[in-house]
PDB file of C-alpha atoms in Angstrom:
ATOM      1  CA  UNK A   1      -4.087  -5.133  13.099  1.00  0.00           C
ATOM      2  CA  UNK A   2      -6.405  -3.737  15.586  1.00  0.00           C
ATOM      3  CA  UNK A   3      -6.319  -6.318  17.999  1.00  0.00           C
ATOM      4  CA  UNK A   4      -2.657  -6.075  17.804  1.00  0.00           C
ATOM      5  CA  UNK A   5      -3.003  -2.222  18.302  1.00  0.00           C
ATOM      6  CA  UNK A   6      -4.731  -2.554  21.082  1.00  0.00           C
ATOM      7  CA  UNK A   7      -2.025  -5.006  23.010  1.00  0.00           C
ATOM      8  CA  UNK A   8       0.763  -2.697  22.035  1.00  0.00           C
ATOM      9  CA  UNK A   9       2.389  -5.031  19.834  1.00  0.00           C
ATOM     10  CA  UNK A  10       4.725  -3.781  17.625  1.00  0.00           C
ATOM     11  CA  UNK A  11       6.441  -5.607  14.190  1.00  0.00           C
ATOM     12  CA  UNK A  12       9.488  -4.634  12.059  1.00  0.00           C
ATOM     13  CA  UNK A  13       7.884  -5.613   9.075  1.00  0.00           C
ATOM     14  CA  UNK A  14       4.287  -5.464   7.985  1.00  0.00           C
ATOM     15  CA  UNK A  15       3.252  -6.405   4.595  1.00  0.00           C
ATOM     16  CA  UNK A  16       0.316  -4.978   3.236  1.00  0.00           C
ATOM     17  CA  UNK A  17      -1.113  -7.598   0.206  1.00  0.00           C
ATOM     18  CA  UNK A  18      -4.779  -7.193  -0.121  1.00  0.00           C
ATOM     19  CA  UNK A  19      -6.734  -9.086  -2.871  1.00  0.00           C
ATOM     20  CA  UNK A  20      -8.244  -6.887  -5.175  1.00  0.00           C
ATOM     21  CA  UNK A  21     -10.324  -3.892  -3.776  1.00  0.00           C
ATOM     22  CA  UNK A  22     -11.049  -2.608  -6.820  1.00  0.00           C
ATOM     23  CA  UNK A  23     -12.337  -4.878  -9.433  1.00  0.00           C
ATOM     24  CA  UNK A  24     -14.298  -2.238 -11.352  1.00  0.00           C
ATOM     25  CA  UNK A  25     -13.834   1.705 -11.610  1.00  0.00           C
ATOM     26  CA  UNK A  26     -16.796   2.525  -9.858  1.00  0.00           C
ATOM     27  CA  UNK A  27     -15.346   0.833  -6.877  1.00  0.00           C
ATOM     28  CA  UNK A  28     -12.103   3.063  -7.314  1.00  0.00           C
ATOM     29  CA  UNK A  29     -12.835   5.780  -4.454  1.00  0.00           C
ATOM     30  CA  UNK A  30     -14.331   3.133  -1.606  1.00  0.00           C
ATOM     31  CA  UNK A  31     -11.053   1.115  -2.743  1.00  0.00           C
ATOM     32  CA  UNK A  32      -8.772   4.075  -2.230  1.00  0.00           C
ATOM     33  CA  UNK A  33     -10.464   4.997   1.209  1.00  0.00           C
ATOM     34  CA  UNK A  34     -10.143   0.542   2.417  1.00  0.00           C
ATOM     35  CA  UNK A  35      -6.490   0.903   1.256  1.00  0.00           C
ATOM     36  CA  UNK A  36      -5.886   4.204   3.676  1.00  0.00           C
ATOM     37  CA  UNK A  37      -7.392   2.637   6.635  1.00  0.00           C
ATOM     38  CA  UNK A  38      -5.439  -0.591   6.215  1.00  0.00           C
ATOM     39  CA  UNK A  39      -2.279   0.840   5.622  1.00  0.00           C
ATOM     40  CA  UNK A  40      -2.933   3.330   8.760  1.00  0.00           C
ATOM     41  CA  UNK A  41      -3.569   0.208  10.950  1.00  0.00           C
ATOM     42  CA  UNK A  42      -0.318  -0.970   9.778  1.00  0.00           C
ATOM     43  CA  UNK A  43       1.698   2.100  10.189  1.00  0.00           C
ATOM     44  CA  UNK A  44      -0.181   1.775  14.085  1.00  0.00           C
ATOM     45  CA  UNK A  45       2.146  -1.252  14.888  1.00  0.00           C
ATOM     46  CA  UNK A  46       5.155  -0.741  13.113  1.00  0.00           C
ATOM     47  CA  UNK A  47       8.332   0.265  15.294  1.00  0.00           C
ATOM     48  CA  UNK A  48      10.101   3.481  14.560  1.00  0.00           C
ATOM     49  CA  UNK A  49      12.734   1.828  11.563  1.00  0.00           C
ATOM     50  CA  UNK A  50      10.338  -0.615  10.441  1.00  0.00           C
ATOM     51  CA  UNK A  51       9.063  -1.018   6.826  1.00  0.00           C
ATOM     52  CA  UNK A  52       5.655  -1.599   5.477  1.00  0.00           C
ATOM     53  CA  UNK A  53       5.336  -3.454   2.086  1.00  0.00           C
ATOM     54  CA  UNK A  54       2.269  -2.183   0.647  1.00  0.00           C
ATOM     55  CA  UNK A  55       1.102  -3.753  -2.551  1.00  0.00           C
ATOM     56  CA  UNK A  56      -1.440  -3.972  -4.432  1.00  0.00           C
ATOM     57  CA  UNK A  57      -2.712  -6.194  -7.668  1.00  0.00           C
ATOM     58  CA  UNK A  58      -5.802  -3.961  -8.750  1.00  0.00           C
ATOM     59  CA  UNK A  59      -5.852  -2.173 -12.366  1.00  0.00           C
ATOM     60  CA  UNK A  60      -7.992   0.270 -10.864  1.00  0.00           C
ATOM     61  CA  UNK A  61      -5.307   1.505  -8.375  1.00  0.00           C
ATOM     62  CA  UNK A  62      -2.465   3.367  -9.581  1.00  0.00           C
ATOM     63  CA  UNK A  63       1.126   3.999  -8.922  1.00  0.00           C
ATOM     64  CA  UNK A  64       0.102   7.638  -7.846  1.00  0.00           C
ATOM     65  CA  UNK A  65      -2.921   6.370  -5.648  1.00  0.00           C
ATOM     66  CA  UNK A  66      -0.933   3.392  -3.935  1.00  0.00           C
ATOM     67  CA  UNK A  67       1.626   6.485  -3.273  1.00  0.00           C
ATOM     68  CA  UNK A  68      -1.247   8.775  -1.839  1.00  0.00           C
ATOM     69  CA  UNK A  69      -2.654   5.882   0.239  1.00  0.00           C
ATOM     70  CA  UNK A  70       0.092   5.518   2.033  1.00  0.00           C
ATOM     71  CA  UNK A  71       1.109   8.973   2.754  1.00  0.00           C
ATOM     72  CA  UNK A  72      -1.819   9.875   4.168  1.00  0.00           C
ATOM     73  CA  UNK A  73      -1.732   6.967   6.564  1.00  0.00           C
ATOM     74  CA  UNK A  74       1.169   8.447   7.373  1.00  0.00           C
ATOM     75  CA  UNK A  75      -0.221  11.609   7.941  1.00  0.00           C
ATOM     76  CA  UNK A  76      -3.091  10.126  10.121  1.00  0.00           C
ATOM     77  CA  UNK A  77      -0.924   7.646  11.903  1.00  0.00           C
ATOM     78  CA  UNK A  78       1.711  11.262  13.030  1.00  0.00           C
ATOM     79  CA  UNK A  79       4.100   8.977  10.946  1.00  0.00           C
ATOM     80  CA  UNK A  80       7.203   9.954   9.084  1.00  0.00           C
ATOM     81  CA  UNK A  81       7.601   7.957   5.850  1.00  0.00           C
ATOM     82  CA  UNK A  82      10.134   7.424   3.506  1.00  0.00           C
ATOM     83  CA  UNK A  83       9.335   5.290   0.349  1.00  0.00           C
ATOM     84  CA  UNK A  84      12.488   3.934  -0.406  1.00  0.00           C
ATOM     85  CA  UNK A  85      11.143   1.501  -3.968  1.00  0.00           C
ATOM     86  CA  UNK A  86       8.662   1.151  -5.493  1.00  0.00           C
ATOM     87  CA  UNK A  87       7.986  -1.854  -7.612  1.00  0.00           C
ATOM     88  CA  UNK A  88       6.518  -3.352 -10.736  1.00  0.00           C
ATOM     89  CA  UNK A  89       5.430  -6.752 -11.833  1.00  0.00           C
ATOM     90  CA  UNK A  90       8.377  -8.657 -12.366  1.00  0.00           C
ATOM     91  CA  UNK A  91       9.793 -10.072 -16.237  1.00  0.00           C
ATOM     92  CA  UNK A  92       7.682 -12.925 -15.767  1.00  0.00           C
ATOM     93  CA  UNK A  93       4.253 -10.903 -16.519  1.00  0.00           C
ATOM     94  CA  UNK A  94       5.235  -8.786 -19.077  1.00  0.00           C
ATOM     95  CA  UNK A  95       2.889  -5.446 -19.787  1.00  0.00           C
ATOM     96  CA  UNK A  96       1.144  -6.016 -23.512  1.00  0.00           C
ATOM     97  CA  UNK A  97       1.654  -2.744 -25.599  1.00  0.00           C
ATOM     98  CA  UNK A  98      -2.067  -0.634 -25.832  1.00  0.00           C
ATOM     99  CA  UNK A  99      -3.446  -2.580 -22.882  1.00  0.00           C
ATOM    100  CA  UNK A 100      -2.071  -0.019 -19.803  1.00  0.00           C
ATOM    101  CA  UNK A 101      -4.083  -1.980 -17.368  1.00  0.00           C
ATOM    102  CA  UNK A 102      -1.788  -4.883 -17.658  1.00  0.00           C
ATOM    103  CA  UNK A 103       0.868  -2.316 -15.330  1.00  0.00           C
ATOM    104  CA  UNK A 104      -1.429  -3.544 -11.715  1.00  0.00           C
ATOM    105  CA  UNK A 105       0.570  -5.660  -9.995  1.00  0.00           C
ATOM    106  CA  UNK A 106       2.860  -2.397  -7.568  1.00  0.00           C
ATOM    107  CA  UNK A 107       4.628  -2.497  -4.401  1.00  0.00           C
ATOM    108  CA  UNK A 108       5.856   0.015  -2.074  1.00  0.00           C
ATOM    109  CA  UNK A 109       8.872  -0.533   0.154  1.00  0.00           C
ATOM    110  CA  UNK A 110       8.441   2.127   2.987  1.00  0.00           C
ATOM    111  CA  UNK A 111      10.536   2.862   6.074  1.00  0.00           C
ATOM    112  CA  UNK A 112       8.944   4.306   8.963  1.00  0.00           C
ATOM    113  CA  UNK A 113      11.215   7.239  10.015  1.00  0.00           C
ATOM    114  CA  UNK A 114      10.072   7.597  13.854  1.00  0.00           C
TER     115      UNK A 114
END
């Protein structure tokens, strides 16, 4: 992304699908800060209109984080966002009643307004 940057090159789309960053809760707050800086390099070559697909599969991260993450990119970035859905793991891995942490698999779909 930062080579890219750098060139000026500029994407409609960037998806944003990191492996786990989080595998344990003590690596919550370094995860959150790797997730802000990766989707700010995204937001850095995304045209004005384009949409970044930020996910992410770790039961550390949560709906309300992934949100945060990406806002402040935003913010960083001088970016106007608009998160237009948010996602869930699909039918196919079902959520177990009592076990919460089963609900990590989230995506954001979110249009870059300038």
């Amino acid at each position: 992304l930062a080579a890219a940057a750098r060139n000026g090159q500029l994407f409609d789309v960037v998806v944003s699908d990191p492996p786990s960053m989080a595998p344990n809760a003590q690596a919550r707050e370094k995860a959150l800060n790797a997730y802000t800086r990766l989707h700010a390099g995204a937001l850095a070559v995304l045209r004005p209109g384009g949409m970044l697909i930020a996910c992410t599969c770790s039961s550390h991260i949560t709906g309300k984080d992934l949100r945060a993450s990406v806002m402040e990119a935003g913010r960083r970035e001088g970016r106007s966002l608009q998160i237009e859905v948010e996602e869930r793991a699909g039918t196919d891995h079902p959520v177990r009643a009592g076990f919460p942490e089963g609900d990590y698999l989230q995506a954001l779909y979110v249009r870059v307004e300038d």
